[in-house]
Short mmCIF file of C-alpha atoms in Angstrom, two decimals:
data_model
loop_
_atom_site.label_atom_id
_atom_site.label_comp_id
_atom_site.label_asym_id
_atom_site.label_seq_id
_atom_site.Cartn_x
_atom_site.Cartn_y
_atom_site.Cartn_z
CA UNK G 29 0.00 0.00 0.00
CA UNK G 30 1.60 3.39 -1.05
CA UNK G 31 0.84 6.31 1.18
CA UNK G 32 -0.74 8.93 1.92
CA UNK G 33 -3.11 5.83 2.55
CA UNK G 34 -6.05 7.95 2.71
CA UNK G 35 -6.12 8.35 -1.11
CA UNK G 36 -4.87 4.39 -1.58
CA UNK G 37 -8.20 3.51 0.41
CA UNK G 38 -10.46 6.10 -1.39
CA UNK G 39 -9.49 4.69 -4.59
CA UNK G 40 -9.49 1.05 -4.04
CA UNK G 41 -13.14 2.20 -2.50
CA UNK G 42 -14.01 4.07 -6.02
CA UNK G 43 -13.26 0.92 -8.25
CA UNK G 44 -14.07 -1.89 -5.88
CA UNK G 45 -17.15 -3.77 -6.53
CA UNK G 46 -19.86 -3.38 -4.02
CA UNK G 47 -22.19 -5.74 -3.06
CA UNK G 48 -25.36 -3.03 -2.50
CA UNK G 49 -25.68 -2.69 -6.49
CA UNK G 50 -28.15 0.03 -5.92
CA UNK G 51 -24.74 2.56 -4.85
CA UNK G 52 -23.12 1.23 -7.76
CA UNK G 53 -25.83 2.33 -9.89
CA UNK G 54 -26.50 5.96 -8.60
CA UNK G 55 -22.36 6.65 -8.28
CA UNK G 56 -22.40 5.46 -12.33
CA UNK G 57 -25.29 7.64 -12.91
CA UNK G 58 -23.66 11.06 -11.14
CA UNK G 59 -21.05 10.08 -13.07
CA UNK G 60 -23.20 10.41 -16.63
CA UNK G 61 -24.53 12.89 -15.66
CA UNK G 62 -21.48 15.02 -14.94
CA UNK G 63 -20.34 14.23 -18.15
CA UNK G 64 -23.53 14.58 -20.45
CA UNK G 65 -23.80 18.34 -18.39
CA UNK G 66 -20.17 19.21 -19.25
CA UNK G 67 -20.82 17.76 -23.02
CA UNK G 68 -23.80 19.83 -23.06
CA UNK G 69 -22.57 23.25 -21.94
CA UNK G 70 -19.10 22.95 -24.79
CA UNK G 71 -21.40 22.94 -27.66
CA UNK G 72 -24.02 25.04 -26.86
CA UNK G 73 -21.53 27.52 -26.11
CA UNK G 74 -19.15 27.06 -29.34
CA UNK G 75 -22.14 27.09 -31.16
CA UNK G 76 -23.16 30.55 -29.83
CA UNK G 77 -19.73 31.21 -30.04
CA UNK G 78 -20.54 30.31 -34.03
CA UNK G 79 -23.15 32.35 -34.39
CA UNK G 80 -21.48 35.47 -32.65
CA UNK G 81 -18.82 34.83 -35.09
CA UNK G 82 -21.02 34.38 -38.01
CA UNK G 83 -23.13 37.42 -37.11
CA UNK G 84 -19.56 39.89 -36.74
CA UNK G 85 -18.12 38.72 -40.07
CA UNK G 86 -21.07 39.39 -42.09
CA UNK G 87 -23.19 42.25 -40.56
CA UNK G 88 -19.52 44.01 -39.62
CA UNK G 89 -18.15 43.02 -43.15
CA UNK G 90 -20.69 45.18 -44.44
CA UNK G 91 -21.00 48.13 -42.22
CA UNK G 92 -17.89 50.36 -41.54
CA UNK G 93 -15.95 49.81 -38.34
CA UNK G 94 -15.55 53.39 -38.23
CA UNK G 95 -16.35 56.68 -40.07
CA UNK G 96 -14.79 60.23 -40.55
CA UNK G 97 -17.53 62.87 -40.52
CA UNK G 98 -17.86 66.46 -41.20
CA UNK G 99 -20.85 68.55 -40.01
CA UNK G 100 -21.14 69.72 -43.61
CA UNK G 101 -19.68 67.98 -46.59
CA UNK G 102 -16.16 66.81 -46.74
CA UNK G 103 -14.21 69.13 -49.44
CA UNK G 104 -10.44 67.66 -49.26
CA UNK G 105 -11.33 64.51 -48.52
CA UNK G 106 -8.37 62.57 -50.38
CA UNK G 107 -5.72 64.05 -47.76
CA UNK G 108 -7.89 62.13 -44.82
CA UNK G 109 -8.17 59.32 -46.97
CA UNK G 110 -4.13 59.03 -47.75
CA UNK G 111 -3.93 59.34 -44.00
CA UNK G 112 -5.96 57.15 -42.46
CA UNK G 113 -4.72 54.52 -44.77
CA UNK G 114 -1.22 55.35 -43.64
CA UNK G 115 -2.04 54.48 -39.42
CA UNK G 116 -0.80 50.85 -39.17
CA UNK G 117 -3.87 50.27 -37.18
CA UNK G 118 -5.84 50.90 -40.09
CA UNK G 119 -6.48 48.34 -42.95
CA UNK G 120 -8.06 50.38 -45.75
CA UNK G 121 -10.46 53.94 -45.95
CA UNK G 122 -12.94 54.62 -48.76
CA UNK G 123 -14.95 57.55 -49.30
CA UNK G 124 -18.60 57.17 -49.23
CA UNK G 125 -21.98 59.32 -50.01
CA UNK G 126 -24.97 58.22 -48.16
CA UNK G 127 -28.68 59.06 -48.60
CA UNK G 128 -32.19 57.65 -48.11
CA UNK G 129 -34.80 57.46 -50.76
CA UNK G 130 -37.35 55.07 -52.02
CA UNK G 131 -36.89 52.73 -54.62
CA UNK G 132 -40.15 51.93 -57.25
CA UNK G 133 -40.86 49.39 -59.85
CA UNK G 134 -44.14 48.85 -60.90
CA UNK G 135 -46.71 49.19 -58.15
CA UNK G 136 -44.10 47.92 -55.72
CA UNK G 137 -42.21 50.67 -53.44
CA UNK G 138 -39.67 49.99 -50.69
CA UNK G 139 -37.68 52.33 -48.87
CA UNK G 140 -33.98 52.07 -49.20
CA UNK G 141 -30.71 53.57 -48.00
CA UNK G 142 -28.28 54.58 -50.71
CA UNK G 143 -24.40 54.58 -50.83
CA UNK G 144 -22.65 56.10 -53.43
CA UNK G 145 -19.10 54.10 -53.43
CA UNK G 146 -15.86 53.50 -55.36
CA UNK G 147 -15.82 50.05 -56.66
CA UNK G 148 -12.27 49.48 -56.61
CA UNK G 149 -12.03 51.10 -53.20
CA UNK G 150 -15.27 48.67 -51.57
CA UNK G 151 -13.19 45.91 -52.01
CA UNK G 152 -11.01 46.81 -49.06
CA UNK G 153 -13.18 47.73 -46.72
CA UNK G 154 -16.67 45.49 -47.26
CA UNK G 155 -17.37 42.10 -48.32
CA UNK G 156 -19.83 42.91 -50.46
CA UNK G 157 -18.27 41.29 -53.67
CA UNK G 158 -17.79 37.30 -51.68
CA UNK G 159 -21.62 37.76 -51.37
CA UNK G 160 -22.88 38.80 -55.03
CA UNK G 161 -25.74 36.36 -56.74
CA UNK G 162 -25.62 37.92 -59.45
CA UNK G 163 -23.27 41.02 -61.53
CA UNK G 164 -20.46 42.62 -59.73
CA UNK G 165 -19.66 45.79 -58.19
CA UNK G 166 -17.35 46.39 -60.66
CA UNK G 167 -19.71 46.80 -63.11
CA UNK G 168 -20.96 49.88 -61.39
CA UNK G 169 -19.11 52.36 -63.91
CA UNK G 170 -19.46 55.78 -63.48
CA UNK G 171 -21.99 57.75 -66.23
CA UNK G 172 -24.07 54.34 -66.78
CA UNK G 173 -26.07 55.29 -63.21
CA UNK G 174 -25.86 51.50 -62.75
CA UNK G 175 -26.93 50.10 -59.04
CA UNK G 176 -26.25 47.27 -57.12
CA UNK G 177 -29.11 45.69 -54.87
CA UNK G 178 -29.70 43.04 -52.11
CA UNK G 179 -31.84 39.80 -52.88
CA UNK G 180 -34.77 40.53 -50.21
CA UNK G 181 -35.27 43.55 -52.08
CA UNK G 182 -35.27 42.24 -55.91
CA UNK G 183 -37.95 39.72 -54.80
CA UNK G 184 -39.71 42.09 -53.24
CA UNK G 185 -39.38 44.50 -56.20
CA UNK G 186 -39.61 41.26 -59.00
CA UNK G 187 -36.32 42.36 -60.85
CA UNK G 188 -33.21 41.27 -62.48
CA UNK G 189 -30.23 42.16 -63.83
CA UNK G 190 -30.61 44.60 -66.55
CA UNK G 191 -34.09 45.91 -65.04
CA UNK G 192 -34.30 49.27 -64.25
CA UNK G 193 -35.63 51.06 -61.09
CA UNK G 194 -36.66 54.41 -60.40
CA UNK G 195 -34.73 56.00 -57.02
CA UNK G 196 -36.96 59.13 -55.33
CA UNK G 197 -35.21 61.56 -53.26
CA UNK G 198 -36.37 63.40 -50.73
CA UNK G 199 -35.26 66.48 -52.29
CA UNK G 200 -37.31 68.67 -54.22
CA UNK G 201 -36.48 70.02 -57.43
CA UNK G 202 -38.17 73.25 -58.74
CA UNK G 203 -39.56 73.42 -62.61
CA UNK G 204 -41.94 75.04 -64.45
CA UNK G 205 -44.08 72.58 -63.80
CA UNK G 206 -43.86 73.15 -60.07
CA UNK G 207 -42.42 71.12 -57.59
CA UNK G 208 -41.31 67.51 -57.97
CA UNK G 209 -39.72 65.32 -55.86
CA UNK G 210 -35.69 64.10 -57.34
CA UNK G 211 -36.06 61.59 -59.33
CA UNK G 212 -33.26 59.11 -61.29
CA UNK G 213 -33.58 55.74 -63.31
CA UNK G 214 -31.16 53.29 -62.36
CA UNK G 215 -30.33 50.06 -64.00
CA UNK G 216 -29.48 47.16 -61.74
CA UNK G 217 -25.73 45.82 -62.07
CA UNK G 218 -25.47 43.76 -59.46
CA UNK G 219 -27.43 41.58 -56.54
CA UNK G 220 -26.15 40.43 -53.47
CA UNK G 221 -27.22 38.16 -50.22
CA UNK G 222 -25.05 38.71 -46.87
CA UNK G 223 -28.27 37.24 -45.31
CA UNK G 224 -29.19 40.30 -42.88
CA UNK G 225 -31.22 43.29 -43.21
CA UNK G 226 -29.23 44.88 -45.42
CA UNK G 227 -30.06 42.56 -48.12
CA UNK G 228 -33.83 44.77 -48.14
CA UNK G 229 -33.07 48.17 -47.71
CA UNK G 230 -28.93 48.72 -49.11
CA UNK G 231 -28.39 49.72 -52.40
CA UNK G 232 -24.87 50.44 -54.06
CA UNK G 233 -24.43 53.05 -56.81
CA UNK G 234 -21.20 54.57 -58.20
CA UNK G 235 -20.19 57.12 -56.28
CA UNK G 236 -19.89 60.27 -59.27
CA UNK G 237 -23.53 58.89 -60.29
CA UNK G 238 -24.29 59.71 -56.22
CA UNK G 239 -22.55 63.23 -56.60
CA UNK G 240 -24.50 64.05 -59.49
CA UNK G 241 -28.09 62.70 -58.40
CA UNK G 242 -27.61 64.77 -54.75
CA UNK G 243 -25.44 67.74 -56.99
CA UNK G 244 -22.31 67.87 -55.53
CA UNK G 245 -19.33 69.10 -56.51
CA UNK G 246 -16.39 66.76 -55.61
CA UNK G 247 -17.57 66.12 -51.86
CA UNK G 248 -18.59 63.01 -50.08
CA UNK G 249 -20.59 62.79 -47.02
CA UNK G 250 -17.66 60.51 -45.00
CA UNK G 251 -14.62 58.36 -45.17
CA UNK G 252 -15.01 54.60 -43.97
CA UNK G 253 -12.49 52.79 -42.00
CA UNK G 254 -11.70 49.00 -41.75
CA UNK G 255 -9.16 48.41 -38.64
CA UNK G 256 -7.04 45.04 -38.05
CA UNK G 257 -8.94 45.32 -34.37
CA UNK G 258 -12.65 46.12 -34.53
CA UNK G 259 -12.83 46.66 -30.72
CA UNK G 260 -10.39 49.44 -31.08
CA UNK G 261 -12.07 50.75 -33.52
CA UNK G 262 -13.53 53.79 -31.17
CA UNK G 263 -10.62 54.85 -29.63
CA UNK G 264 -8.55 55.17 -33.23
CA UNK G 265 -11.47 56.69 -34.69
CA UNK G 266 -11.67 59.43 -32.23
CA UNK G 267 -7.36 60.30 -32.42
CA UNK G 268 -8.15 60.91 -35.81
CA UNK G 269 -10.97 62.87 -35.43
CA UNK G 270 -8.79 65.24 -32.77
CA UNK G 271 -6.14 65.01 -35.55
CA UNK G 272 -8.53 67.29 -37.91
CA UNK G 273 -9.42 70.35 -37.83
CA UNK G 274 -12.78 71.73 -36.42
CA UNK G 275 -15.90 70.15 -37.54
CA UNK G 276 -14.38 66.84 -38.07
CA UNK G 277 -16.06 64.13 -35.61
CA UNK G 278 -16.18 60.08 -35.17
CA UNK G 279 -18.56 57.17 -35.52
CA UNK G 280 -18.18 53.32 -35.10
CA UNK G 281 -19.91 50.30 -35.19
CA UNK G 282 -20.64 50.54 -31.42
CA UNK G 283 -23.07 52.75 -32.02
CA UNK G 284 -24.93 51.62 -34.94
CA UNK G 285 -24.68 48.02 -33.80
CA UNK G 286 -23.17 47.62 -29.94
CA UNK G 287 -26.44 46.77 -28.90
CA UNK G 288 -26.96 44.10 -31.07
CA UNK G 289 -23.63 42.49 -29.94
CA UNK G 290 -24.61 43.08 -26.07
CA UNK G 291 -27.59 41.21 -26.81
CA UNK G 292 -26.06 38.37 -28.03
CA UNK G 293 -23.26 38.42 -24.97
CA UNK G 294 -25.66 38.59 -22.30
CA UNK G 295 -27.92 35.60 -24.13
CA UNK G 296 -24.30 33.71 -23.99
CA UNK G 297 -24.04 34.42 -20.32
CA UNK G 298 -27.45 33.65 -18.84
CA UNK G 299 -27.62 30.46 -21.19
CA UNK G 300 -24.47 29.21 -19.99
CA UNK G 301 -25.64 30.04 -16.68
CA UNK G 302 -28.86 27.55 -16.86
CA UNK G 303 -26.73 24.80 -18.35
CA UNK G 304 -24.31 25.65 -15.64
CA UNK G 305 -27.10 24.58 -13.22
CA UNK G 306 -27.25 21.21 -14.80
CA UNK G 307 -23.69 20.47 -14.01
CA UNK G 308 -24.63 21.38 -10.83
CA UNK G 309 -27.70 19.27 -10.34
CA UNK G 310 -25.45 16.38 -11.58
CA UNK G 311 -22.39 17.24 -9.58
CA UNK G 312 -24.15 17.35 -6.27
CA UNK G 313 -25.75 14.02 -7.16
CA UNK G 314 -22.32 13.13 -6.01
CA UNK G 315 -23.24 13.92 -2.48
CA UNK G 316 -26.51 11.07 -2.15
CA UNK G 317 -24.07 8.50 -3.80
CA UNK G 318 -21.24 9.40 -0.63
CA UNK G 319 -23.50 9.64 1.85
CA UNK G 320 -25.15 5.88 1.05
CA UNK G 321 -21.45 4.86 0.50
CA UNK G 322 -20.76 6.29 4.23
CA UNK G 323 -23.77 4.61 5.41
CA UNK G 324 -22.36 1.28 4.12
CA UNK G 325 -18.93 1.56 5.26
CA UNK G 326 -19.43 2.83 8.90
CA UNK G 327 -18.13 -0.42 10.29
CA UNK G 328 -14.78 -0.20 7.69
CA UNK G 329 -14.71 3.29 8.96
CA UNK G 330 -14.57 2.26 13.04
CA UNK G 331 -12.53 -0.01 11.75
CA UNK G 332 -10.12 2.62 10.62
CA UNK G 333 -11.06 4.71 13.61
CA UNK G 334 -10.00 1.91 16.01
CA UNK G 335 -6.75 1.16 14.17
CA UNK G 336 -5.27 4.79 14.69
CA UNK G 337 -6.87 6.66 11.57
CA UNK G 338 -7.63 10.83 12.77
CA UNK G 339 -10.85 12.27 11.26
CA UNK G 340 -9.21 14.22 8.91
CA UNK G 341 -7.77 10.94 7.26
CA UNK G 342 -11.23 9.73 6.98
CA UNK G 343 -12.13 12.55 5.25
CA UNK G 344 -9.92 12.61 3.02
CA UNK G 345 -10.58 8.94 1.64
CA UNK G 346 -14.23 10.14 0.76
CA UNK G 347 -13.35 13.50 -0.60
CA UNK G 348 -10.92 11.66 -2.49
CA UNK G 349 -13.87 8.94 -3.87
CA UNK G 350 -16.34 11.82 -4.74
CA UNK G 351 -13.13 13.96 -6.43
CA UNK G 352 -12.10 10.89 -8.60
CA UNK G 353 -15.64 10.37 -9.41
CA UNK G 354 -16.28 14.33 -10.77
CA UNK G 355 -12.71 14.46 -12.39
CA UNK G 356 -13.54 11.02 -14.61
CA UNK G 357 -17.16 12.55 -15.25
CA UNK G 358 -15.69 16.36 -16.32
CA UNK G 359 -12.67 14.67 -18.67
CA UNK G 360 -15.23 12.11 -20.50
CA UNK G 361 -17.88 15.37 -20.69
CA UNK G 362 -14.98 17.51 -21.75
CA UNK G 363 -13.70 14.81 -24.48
CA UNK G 364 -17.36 14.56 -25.72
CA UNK G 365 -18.05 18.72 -25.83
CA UNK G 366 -14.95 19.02 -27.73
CA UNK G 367 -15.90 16.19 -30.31
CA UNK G 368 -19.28 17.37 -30.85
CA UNK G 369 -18.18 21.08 -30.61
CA UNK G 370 -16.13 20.24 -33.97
CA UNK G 371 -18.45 18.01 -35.64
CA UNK G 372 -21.65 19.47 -34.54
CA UNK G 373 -21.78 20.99 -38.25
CA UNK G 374 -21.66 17.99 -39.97
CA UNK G 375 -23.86 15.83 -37.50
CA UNK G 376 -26.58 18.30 -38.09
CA UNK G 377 -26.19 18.03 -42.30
CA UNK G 378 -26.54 14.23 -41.71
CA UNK G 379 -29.43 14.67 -39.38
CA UNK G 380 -30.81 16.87 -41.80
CA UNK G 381 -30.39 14.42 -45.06
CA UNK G 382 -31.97 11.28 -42.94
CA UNK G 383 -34.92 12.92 -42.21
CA UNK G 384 -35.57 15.28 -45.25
CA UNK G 385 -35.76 18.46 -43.31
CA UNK G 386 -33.62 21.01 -43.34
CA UNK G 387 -33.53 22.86 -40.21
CA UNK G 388 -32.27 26.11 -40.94
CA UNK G 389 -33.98 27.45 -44.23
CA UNK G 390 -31.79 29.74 -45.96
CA UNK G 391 -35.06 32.02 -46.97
CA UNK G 392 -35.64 32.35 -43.53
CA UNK G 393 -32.58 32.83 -41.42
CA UNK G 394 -29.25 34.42 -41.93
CA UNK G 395 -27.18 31.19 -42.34
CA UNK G 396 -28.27 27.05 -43.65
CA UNK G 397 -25.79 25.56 -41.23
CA UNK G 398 -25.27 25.30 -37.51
CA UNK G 399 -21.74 27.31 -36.69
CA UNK G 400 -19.56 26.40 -34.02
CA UNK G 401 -16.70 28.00 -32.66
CA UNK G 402 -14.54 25.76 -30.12
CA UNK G 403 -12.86 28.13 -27.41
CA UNK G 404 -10.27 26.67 -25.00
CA UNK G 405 -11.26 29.40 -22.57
CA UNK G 406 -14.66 28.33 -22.45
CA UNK G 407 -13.06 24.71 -22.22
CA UNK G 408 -11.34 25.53 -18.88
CA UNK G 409 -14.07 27.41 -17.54
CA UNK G 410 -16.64 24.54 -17.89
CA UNK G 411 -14.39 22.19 -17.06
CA UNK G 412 -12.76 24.21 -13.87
CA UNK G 413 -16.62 24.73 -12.45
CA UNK G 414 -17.49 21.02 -12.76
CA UNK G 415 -14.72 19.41 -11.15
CA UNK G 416 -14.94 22.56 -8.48
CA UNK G 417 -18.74 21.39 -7.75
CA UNK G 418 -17.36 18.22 -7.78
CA UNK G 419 -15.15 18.55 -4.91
CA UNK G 420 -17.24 21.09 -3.06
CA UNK G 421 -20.01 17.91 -2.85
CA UNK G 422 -17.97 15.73 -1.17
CA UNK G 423 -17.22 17.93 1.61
CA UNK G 424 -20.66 17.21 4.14
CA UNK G 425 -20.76 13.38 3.50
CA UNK G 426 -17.20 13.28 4.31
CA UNK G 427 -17.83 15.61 6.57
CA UNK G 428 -20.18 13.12 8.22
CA UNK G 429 -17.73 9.95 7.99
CA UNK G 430 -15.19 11.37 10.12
CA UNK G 431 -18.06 11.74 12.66
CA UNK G 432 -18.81 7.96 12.79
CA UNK G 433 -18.58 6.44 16.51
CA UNK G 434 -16.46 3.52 16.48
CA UNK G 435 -18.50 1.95 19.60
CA UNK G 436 -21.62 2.63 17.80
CA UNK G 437 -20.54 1.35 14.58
CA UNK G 438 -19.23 -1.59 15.64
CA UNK G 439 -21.94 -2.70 18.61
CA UNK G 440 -24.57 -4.86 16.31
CA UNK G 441 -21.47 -5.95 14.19
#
């Protein structure tokens, strides 16, 4: 027998084969528990973890991670531009005119926002062109007033490439005829699907086409950023904003869609924190199986007592029985979350072509698949708070072993 022989004892006790079957079965069944908790709680975080991911790359792909403002137009806007692009925190900048209108076809009217861009500039700082149907932006040539429009919207509208639409400003112009609202034809170049909003109400024109529909005369209404870090993307912003003169201010993505992106953090937290509470329920079933396992060893336990063995020795062989039992159960659910975490993709697309059904319609959400993302910190964390619960149950039955009376155990024996 190696010492310390507290843990010897507690582990011979773990795998020995006990006659009262009944313990046998409720210690195997904490034990699948544990693990079918831990299992649990890994995927269902990676895959909100997927989603998260899923929701930053394509909503933030298309909307800037920062803009450059002025209160009124932006005259020299080319210095800012060569700039910006200069900061090594700073991927790529491209000019930009915005405005909202309404787009008609037929008897079918939708409103819409409009960005006037420079196709060879988008590329940098969007992803617009790894999600076009149909066309390119790089057919958006300036003169042809050519436009570039989400999927949601050309269903909605019943057009194609090669149709043309009719853009209304609201911006009046003044003829004899009296007053009319601004008005432009616009043949569509283009269609794209990031699967988001923006696929019903974002429309893409060429950005001299822009200037000359809202009359401008070489001025845009911003500069767009794209930074290597998107969470520094306010602070950078704002330096250059101090950088310019007055007038100049700041925008990010924090404001247009931080809440979004709280939302989903906060659903991340309080879900994990319910699943949490299974690997609690199923932890703690670790303190019933010790304190039948006490109740069935009290006579081993006088034993022990009578044979020179201190309280804390006693529990330490229990504690040690109860530990062994939660670290097996958190490694097996660990192994399992991290199998299904990376295959949880592909077991879904099997489930999906066995029974016919496809879960996740791509007319009706963002995405067709189930996306995980696997992180090792949520790995530790789930796997640090089960085997802590683990231990922390073992405590009162143990707890109540090193209270056994050796006279009283041993009176009837």
């Amino acid at each position: 027998m190696f010492r310390p022989y507290p843990i010897f004892i507690g582990l011979r006790y773990t795998a020995a084969k006990r006659s009262n079957h009944f313990i046998s079965f409720i210690s195997l069944t904490s034990m699948i528990g544990l693990t079918l908790g831990v299992a649990v709680l890994i995927t269902v975080m990676s895959v909100m973890n997927g989603f998260d991911r899923e929701l930053k790359e394509r909503i933030l792909g298309m909307v800037p991670h920062a803009v450059i403002k002025h209160y009124g137009n932006m005259e020299e806007w080319q210095s800012i531009d060569e700039a910006a692009t200069k900061r090594p925190d700073i991927v790529a900048a491209a000019p930009f005119i915005k405005a909202q209108g309404m787009v008609t076809h037929g008897s079918g009217v939708r409103g819409i926002l409009m960005n006037g861009i420079l196709p060879e500039q988008e590329d940098e700082v969007s992803i617009i062109s790894d999600h076009m149907v149909a066309g390119s932006i790089h057919d958006l040539q300036a003169g042809e007033f050519g436009i570039v429009i989400g999927n949601l919207l050309a269903n909605y509208l019943r057009v194609d490439l090669g149709d043309k639409i009719t853009i209304v400003l609201p911006e009046a112009s003044i003829t004899p005829a009296g007053v009319f609202p601004r008005l432009k034809r616009f043949t569509i170049k283009g269609i794209f699907k990031v699967g988001a909003d923006l696929d019903s109400t974002l429309t893409l024109v060429h950005m001299e086409d822009a200037a000359k529909v809202l009359r401008l005369q070489n001025e845009v209404h911003g500069i767009r950023l794209k930074m290597i870090d998107l969470f520094k993307a306010p602070r950078i912003a704002n330096e250059i904003a101090k950088e310019l003169p007055t007038g100049y201010f700041s925008s990010d993505w924090t404001r247009t869609h931080g809440n979004l992106f709280q939302a989903i953090k906060m659903e991340k937290t309080m879900i994990g924190l319910l699943l949490m509470m299974i690997v609690a329920v199923a932890a703690f079933n670790i303190v019933s199986t010790l304190v039948m396992v006490v109740t069935d060893k009290k006579s081993d336990i006088a034993i022990l007592r009578t044979m020179g063995a201190s309280p804390g020795a006693i529990m330490t062989i229990f504690i040690m029985q109860g530990t062994f039992i939660g670290l097996i159960g958190n490694l097996l659910g660990t192994a399992a979350g991290i199998l299904l975490s990376l295959n949880v993709s592909s077991i879904i697309k099997w489930v999906e072509t066995v029974m016919g059904h496809q879960f996740l319609n791509a007319d009706v959400y963002f995405i067709s698949y189930l996306p995980s993302q696997l992180l090792w910190s949520d790995v530790f964390l789930v796997c640090g708070a089960g085997f802590a619960m683990s231990v922390l149950a073992t405590i009162y039955p143990a707890w109540r072993a090193s209270k056994v009376d050796p006279a009283e155990a041993l009176r009837y024996e």
